[in-house]
C-alpha positions as semicolon CSV with decimal commas, in nm:
position;residue;x (nm);y (nm);z (nm)
1;M;0,000;0,000;0,000
2;K;0,148;0,334;-0,109
3;G;0,256;0,575;0,162
4;L;0,313;0,309;0,428
5;E;0,671;0,218;0,339
6;G;0,871;0,167;0,657
7;V;0,564;0,207;0,878
8;K;0,518;-0,057;1,147
9;Q;0,324;0,113;1,427
10;V;0,017;0,326;1,358
11;V;-0,197;0,506;1,612
12;V;-0,548;0,608;1,505
13;I;-0,694;0,904;1,696
14;G;-1,074;0,896;1,719
15;L;-1,305;0,606;1,646
16;G;-1,655;0,631;1,499
17;M;-1,720;0,581;1,128
18;T;-1,401;0,749;1,009
19;G;-1,175;0,579;1,263
20;L;-1,317;0,237;1,180
21;S;-1,265;0,302;0,809
22;V;-0,901;0,384;0,881
23;V;-0,851;0,067;1,087
24;N;-1,010;-0,150;0,818
25;H;-0,802;0,017;0,549
26;L;-0,477;-0,034;0,741
27;Q;-0,560;-0,399;0,798
28;R;-0,568;-0,444;0,420
29;A;-0,204;-0,329;0,394
30;A;0,044;-0,572;0,244
31;Q;0,275;-0,550;0,545
32;P;0,160;-0,637;0,899
33;L;0,093;-0,325;1,106
34;D;0,064;-0,276;1,481
35;I;-0,257;-0,067;1,497
36;K;-0,374;0,103;1,814
37;V;-0,668;0,340;1,867
38;I;-0,701;0,629;2,113
39;D;-1,037;0,795;2,176
40;T;-1,075;1,036;2,469
41;R;-1,446;0,951;2,498
42;E;-1,526;0,693;2,764
43;H;-1,753;0,494;2,532
44;P;-1,655;0,577;2,175
45;P;-1,897;0,466;1,902
46;G;-1,778;0,167;1,702
47;R;-1,565;0,009;1,975
48;E;-1,754;-0,320;1,946
49;Q;-1,660;-0,338;1,576
50;L;-1,285;-0,315;1,634
51;P;-1,094;-0,632;1,542
52;P;-0,955;-0,817;1,848
53;S;-0,600;-0,745;1,734
54;V;-0,649;-0,367;1,761
55;E;-0,594;-0,230;2,111
56;L;-0,815;0,061;2,227
57;C;-0,743;0,325;2,488
58;S;-1,060;0,519;2,573
59;G;-1,127;0,811;2,804
60;Q;-0,775;0,951;2,796
61;W;-0,460;1,003;2,591
62;Q;-0,191;0,738;2,585
63;M;0,127;0,936;2,520
64;D;0,363;0,639;2,512
65;W;0,161;0,497;2,222
66;L;0,175;0,829;2,040
67;M;0,547;0,880;2,085
68;A;0,626;0,523;1,970
69;A;0,421;0,554;1,650
70;D;0,566;0,569;1,300
71;M;0,244;0,734;1,180
72;I;-0,056;0,895;1,348
73;V;-0,390;0,903;1,164
74;S;-0,600;1,168;1,331
75;S;-0,974;1,226;1,313
76;P;-1,076;1,557;1,151
77;G;-1,249;1,645;1,477
78;I;-0,915;1,662;1,661
79;A;-0,734;1,993;1,606
80;L;-0,369;1,971;1,507
81;A;-0,310;2,235;1,775
82;T;-0,401;1,978;2,044
83;P;-0,097;1,967;2,277
84;Q;-0,061;1,589;2,251
85;L;-0,046;1,605;1,871
86;Q;0,188;1,903;1,885
87;Q;0,425;1,700;2,103
88;A;0,419;1,412;1,853
89;A;0,472;1,647;1,559
90;A;0,770;1,808;1,734
91;A;0,919;1,459;1,763
92;G;0,896;1,421;1,385
93;I;0,608;1,173;1,378
94;E;0,397;1,199;1,063
95;I;0,035;1,302;1,126
96;V;-0,216;1,243;0,847
97;G;-0,591;1,205;0,806
98;D;-0,810;0,951;0,631
99;I;-0,823;1,161;0,313
100;E;-0,443;1,153;0,288
101;L;-0,450;0,771;0,311
102;F;-0,720;0,774;0,042
103;A;-0,501;1,000;-0,175
104;R;-0,207;0,761;-0,147
105;T;-0,420;0,464;-0,255
106;V;-0,681;0,578;-0,510
107;D;-0,608;0,504;-0,876
108;K;-0,923;0,646;-1,039
109;P;-1,025;1,007;-1,113
110;V;-1,137;1,220;-0,819
111;V;-1,314;1,556;-0,797
112;A;-1,358;1,736;-0,466
113;I;-1,560;2,020;-0,321
114;T;-1,507;2,250;-0,024
115;G;-1,662;2,576;0,095
116;S;-1,841;2,714;0,396
117;N;-2,184;2,633;0,251
118;G;-2,339;2,426;-0,026
119;K;-2,067;2,164;-0,049
120;S;-2,295;1,874;0,042
121;T;-2,546;1,980;-0,223
122;V;-2,280;2,020;-0,494
123;T;-2,111;1,692;-0,400
124;S;-2,439;1,502;-0,415
125;L;-2,540;1,677;-0,736
126;V;-2,216;1,584;-0,917
127;G;-2,270;1,228;-0,798
128;E;-2,623;1,230;-0,942
129;M;-2,490;1,366;-1,272
130;A;-2,239;1,081;-1,290
131;K;-2,506;0,820;-1,210
132;E;-2,733;0,967;-1,477
133;A;-2,448;0,920;-1,726
134;G;-2,408;0,555;-1,623
135;I;-2,079;0,605;-1,439
136;N;-1,995;0,383;-1,140
137;V;-1,939;0,669;-0,893
138;G;-1,852;0,681;-0,524
139;V;-1,974;0,984;-0,328
140;G;-1,848;1,051;0,023
141;G;-1,581;1,207;0,240
142;N;-1,737;1,460;0,474
143;I;-2,080;1,339;0,363
144;G;-2,221;0,987;0,354
145;L;-1,959;0,716;0,324
146;A;-1,608;0,744;0,462
147;A;-1,364;0,791;0,173
148;L;-1,157;0,483;0,259
149;D;-1,463;0,257;0,272
150;M;-1,545;0,352;-0,088
151;L;-1,213;0,219;-0,216
152;A;-1,329;-0,138;-0,161
153;E;-1,604;-0,081;-0,421
154;D;-1,354;0,006;-0,698
155;H;-1,553;0,294;-0,848
156;D;-1,461;0,459;-1,179
157;L;-1,501;0,811;-1,034
158;Y;-1,495;0,951;-0,682
159;V;-1,666;1,271;-0,568
160;L;-1,554;1,398;-0,227
161;E;-1,689;1,664;0,004
162;L;-1,395;1,793;0,207
163;S;-1,403;2,008;0,519
164;S;-1,125;2,241;0,627
165;F;-1,050;1,995;0,908
166;Q;-0,993;1,713;0,658
167;L;-0,780;1,931;0,432
168;E;-0,548;2,029;0,720
169;T;-0,407;1,674;0,722
170;T;-0,414;1,619;0,344
171;S;-0,106;1,689;0,132
172;N;-0,109;1,462;-0,175
173;L;-0,464;1,449;-0,309
174;A;-0,447;1,458;-0,691
175;L;-0,774;1,580;-0,844
176;K;-0,925;1,617;-1,189
177;A;-1,100;1,926;-1,056
178;A;-1,152;2,098;-0,722
179;A;-1,416;2,355;-0,629
180;Y;-1,405;2,614;-0,351
181;L;-1,764;2,741;-0,336
182;N;-1,763;3,027;-0,089
183;L;-1,608;3,160;0,228
184;S;-1,790;3,279;0,539
185;E;-1,725;3,277;0,911
186;D;-1,748;2,927;1,057
187;H;-1,554;2,714;1,305
188;M;-1,390;3,024;1,450
189;D;-1,347;2,832;1,775
190;R;-1,105;2,604;1,585
191;Y;-0,922;2,884;1,401
192;P;-0,772;3,144;1,637
193;G;-0,619;3,309;1,329
194;G;-0,969;3,393;1,210
195;L;-1,110;3,380;0,859
196;A;-0,767;3,389;0,693
197;Q;-0,651;3,075;0,874
198;Y;-0,980;2,900;0,796
199;S;-0,950;2,987;0,426
200;T;-0,587;2,880;0,409
201;A;-0,695;2,532;0,518
202;K;-0,962;2,521;0,247
203;M;-0,719;2,644;-0,021
204;R;-0,522;2,322;0,025
205;I;-0,783;2,157;-0,200
206;F;-0,609;2,322;-0,498
207;N;-0,258;2,193;-0,420
208;H;-0,264;1,907;-0,673
209;T;-0,562;1,970;-0,897
210;E;-0,576;1,989;-1,275
211;L;-0,859;2,247;-1,266
212;A;-0,951;2,497;-0,994
213;V;-1,319;2,599;-0,987
214;F;-1,387;2,918;-0,791
215;N;-1,674;3,158;-0,724
216;R;-1,617;3,485;-0,909
217;E;-1,869;3,655;-0,679
218;D;-1,657;3,556;-0,379
219;L;-1,297;3,616;-0,484
220;A;-1,168;3,482;-0,152
221;T;-1,221;3,143;-0,319
222;K;-0,982;3,219;-0,608
223;P;-0,641;3,056;-0,566
224;A;-0,325;3,261;-0,606
225;T;-0,148;3,108;-0,907
226;D;0,192;3,267;-0,831
227;G;0,314;3,194;-1,182
228;C;0,218;2,825;-1,178
229;E;0,013;2,682;-1,465
230;L;-0,299;2,604;-1,267
231;A;-0,606;2,601;-1,494
232;L;-0,887;2,818;-1,357
233;V;-1,258;2,839;-1,427
234;S;-1,527;3,029;-1,237
235;F;-1,902;3,024;-1,183
236;G;-2,136;3,308;-1,092
237;L;-2,486;3,447;-1,130
238;N;-2,395;3,672;-1,422
239;A;-2,329;3,613;-1,791
240;G;-1,960;3,544;-1,761
241;N;-1,731;3,558;-2,061
242;A;-1,654;3,287;-2,314
243;D;-1,296;3,411;-2,360
244;S;-1,189;3,404;-1,995
245;T;-1,218;3,193;-1,682
246;E;-1,579;3,315;-1,642
247;R;-1,733;3,025;-1,833
248;Y;-2,023;2,917;-1,612
249;G;-2,300;3,171;-1,562
250;L;-2,646;3,292;-1,665
251;V;-2,782;3,446;-1,986
252;E;-3,122;3,559;-2,109
253;H;-3,250;3,330;-2,383
254;C;-3,596;3,316;-2,537
255;G;-3,718;3,566;-2,282
256;E;-3,608;3,374;-1,973
257;E;-3,300;3,302;-1,766
258;W;-3,083;3,006;-1,871
259;L;-2,774;2,839;-1,731
260;A;-2,494;2,904;-1,978
261;I;-2,146;2,774;-2,047
262;A;-1,909;3,002;-2,239
263;G;-2,208;3,220;-2,320
264;E;-2,406;2,935;-2,476
265;P;-2,747;2,855;-2,319
266;V;-2,769;2,507;-2,166
267;M;-3,106;2,488;-1,984
268;P;-3,359;2,723;-1,821
269;S;-3,275;2,799;-1,458
270;K;-3,642;2,750;-1,368
271;D;-3,609;2,383;-1,464
272;I;-3,365;2,316;-1,179
273;A;-3,541;2,098;-0,923
274;L;-3,348;2,250;-0,631
275;V;-3,511;2,548;-0,463
276;G;-3,341;2,883;-0,394
277;R;-3,113;3,128;-0,568
278;H;-2,806;2,984;-0,398
279;N;-2,881;2,651;-0,564
280;V;-2,857;2,811;-0,910
281;A;-2,496;2,893;-0,823
282;N;-2,449;2,542;-0,682
283;S;-2,579;2,397;-1,010
284;L;-2,327;2,599;-1,212
285;A;-2,043;2,479;-0,989
286;A;-2,160;2,120;-1,030
287;L;-2,168;2,159;-1,409
288;A;-1,808;2,283;-1,406
289;L;-1,693;1,980;-1,208
290;A;-1,900;1,738;-1,417
291;D;-1,751;1,875;-1,738
292;A;-1,398;1,838;-1,596
293;A;-1,476;1,477;-1,500
294;G;-1,598;1,398;-1,852
295;I;-1,963;1,350;-1,754
296;D;-2,203;1,378;-2,048
297;R;-2,358;1,727;-2,052
298;E;-2,709;1,604;-2,133
299;A;-2,694;1,361;-1,841
300;S;-2,587;1,647;-1,614
301;C;-2,888;1,854;-1,722
302;R;-3,123;1,561;-1,665
303;A;-2,988;1,531;-1,312
304;L;-3,044;1,903;-1,253
305;R;-3,407;1,863;-1,357
306;R;-3,483;1,576;-1,119
307;Y;-3,254;1,610;-0,815
308;N;-3,447;1,791;-0,541
309;G;-3,180;1,799;-0,272
310;L;-3,076;1,652;0,060
311;A;-3,262;1,615;0,387
312;H;-3,222;1,897;0,639
313;R;-3,154;2,156;0,366
314;C;-3,459;2,384;0,317
315;Q;-3,676;2,071;0,321
316;L;-4,055;2,114;0,336
317;V;-4,162;1,855;0,594
318;A;-4,522;1,946;0,682
319;E;-4,799;2,176;0,562
320;Q;-5,139;2,219;0,723
321;H;-5,386;2,507;0,762
322;G;-5,177;2,703;0,511
323;V;-4,863;2,693;0,731
324;K;-4,540;2,544;0,596
325;W;-4,284;2,377;0,822
326;V;-3,933;2,383;0,670
327;N;-3,632;2,192;0,803
328;D;-3,299;2,365;0,735
329;S;-3,112;2,208;1,025
330;K;-2,797;2,184;0,809
331;A;-2,769;2,563;0,847
332;T;-2,500;2,537;1,114
333;N;-2,352;2,881;1,045
334;L;-2,456;3,236;0,965
335;A;-2,400;3,214;0,588
336;S;-2,624;2,908;0,555
337;T;-2,911;3,089;0,726
338;L;-2,851;3,400;0,514
339;A;-2,870;3,181;0,202
340;A;-3,201;3,033;0,318
341;L;-3,347;3,379;0,378
342;N;-3,215;3,541;0,061
343;G;-3,502;3,607;-0,179
344;L;-3,755;3,436;0,048
345;Q;-4,108;3,542;-0,045
346;L;-4,403;3,477;0,188
347;D;-4,765;3,577;0,196
348;G;-4,753;3,583;0,575
349;K;-4,507;3,586;0,865
350;L;-4,178;3,402;0,897
351;H;-4,140;3,217;1,228
352;L;-3,762;3,166;1,238
353;L;-3,602;2,928;1,489
354;V;-3,236;3,007;1,566
355;G;-2,981;2,904;1,826
356;G;-2,756;2,627;1,949
357;D;-2,377;2,628;1,963
358;G;-2,273;2,953;1,793
359;K;-1,904;2,852;1,758
360;G;-1,794;3,207;1,842
361;A;-1,969;3,367;1,543
362;D;-2,105;3,721;1,510
363;F;-2,471;3,710;1,402
364;S;-2,525;4,083;1,349
365;E;-2,537;4,040;0,968
366;L;-2,878;3,877;1,009
367;A;-3,039;4,199;1,133
368;P;-3,079;4,382;0,799
369;V;-3,214;4,068;0,629
370;L;-3,466;4,006;0,906
371;A;-3,575;4,368;0,880
372;T;-3,692;4,305;0,522
373;L;-3,918;4,017;0,631
374;D;-4,218;4,001;0,861
375;T;-4,033;3,791;1,117
376;Q;-4,100;3,649;1,460
377;L;-3,770;3,522;1,597
378;Y;-3,753;3,227;1,839
379;C;-3,418;3,192;2,016
380;F;-3,319;2,865;2,185
381;G;-3,014;2,675;2,301
382;R;-2,686;2,775;2,459
383;D;-2,621;3,079;2,240
384;G;-2,981;3,171;2,163
385;H;-2,940;3,494;2,360
386;Q;-2,692;3,621;2,099
387;F;-2,978;3,656;1,850
388;A;-3,203;3,858;2,082
389;P;-3,070;4,203;1,978
390;L;-3,148;4,136;1,611
391;V;-3,526;4,202;1,635
392;P;-3,748;4,414;1,860
393;Q;-3,944;4,135;2,031
394;P;-3,768;3,797;2,023
395;V;-3,919;3,492;2,191
396;M;-3,663;3,346;2,432
397;V;-3,693;2,975;2,520
398;E;-3,464;2,696;2,636
399;T;-3,533;2,427;2,374
400;M;-3,626;2,393;2,009
401;E;-3,940;2,203;2,113
402;Q;-4,057;2,501;2,319
403;A;-3,991;2,733;2,025
404;M;-4,188;2,508;1,789
405;S;-4,480;2,481;2,030
406;Q;-4,507;2,858;2,062
407;A;-4,477;2,903;1,685
408;A;-4,748;2,643;1,621
409;H;-4,996;2,832;1,840
410;T;-4,908;3,167;1,679
411;A;-4,879;3,083;1,309
412;R;-5,160;3,160;1,063
413;A;-5,231;3,066;0,701
414;G;-4,956;3,195;0,471
415;D;-4,688;3,171;0,743
416;M;-4,372;2,960;0,745
417;I;-4,209;2,799;1,047
418;L;-3,844;2,765;0,950
419;L;-3,568;2,593;1,145
420;S;-3,250;2,756;1,013
421;P;-3,052;2,787;1,335
422;A;-2,720;2,941;1,215
423;C;-2,554;2,731;1,488
424;A;-2,417;2,385;1,546
425;S;-2,638;2,144;1,736
426;F;-2,399;1,998;1,991
427;D;-2,538;2,180;2,294
428;Q;-2,866;1,986;2,277
429;F;-2,838;1,726;1,996
430;A;-2,585;1,467;1,878
431;N;-2,562;1,635;1,535
432;F;-2,763;1,846;1,291
433;M;-2,933;1,534;1,150
434;V;-3,078;1,441;1,490
435;R;-3,186;1,803;1,534
436;G;-3,354;1,798;1,193
437;D;-3,520;1,462;1,253
438;T;-3,653;1,591;1,584
439;F;-3,790;1,900;1,408
440;V;-3,963;1,681;1,147
441;E;-4,120;1,457;1,411
442;L;-4,242;1,752;1,617
443;A;-4,364;1,941;1,311
444;Q;-4,579;1,651;1,202
445;S;-4,741;1,631;1,545
446;L;-4,769;2,006;1,607
447;Q;-4,907;2,100;1,265
448;H;-5,256;2,008;1,384
449;Q;-5,228;2,264;1,665
450;V;-5,159;2,558;1,431
451;G;-5,359;2,863;1,527
452;K;-5,546;2,701;1,816
453;D;-5,490;3,007;2,034
454;S;-5,658;3,236;1,780
């Protein structure tokens, strides 16, 4: 197995789905490896699935294991600034992540996507385009399947969503194309150097790519070429230019707006199944990646017409008495919530549920957007109080369930009850999926109570 020459002892930091995928991958190596796992949780998920030959230390660090390792494979959830990892790095021990192991093993084309928002949608959409074209594609990384688990399926194309955390420990990922969708404040608790440090991690996606896809309406996503021959192409919600990098955009054709490539109309934007202006931009980014991967253009357009998105992303989950309940639990940062609100048109009031773990973010940018909508704000969770200054009369509660109950008794026909929390879920839920599933379950039971206090 490439990249493991001379390696005898490997320590895996963090279990769960990713850690197990690393252990299973290492056990497939040609040479025998001494594999140990450290997880500081007392009862890490997946421990019962570890092979008997793999020793586990849970609830604490085991520094003698770390310092004796030839390689450390660290979970993306563990910051490289963690003192224990810093000590190992200072001793010259190589620290990588699962994506780096994937990079050293994969022998088929790969495209990858990063960005503060929209990367799951674009990743899934490119995967759907490939499937529509009859390509045996693997879709995973920071979404769905662990990257290393997909290698066992021997796909002909891989599409990876990559977080900044994953990219920090990735150095050799060769890509047909890489897209950096947008940059906004997120994970500031992990990046003391602020937005610049966060973006530097994301820029690593371009280190070994044949084509860099960036957002020309967010030039923070454009890589600095510094004289190297990196091919560039951009997407944006304007016409672009056939003679430059601005190939993917919008044009007016036959009296309506069309997606266009190099100025040539491809399909009407109204035919895209995904909802929201931000998803028009996501569709253009997906087209750029699909073209670079050699996916048939007609198949890509068919996928755009039928793919209606992922759960927990502006998902209509209930509608009764003229009130819509929308689950946007994936909005774990400010920019995601801003995207959900941008261009939102309602006949009635917006009942917006926000709060959770704010990750050190500043939410003041929401105020002018909320001022353009007839909004009742419900603030819950650990950092719910940070949203209170944004509107004149916020509703302050402890839990999302309390917020939903109050909204259900207040909402009227034409209103929308929207969970788009702008925060992570970890203060009250295991993850954003559990938060979203809880919202769906409660919405379907509460919808019958809409307006009962009227």
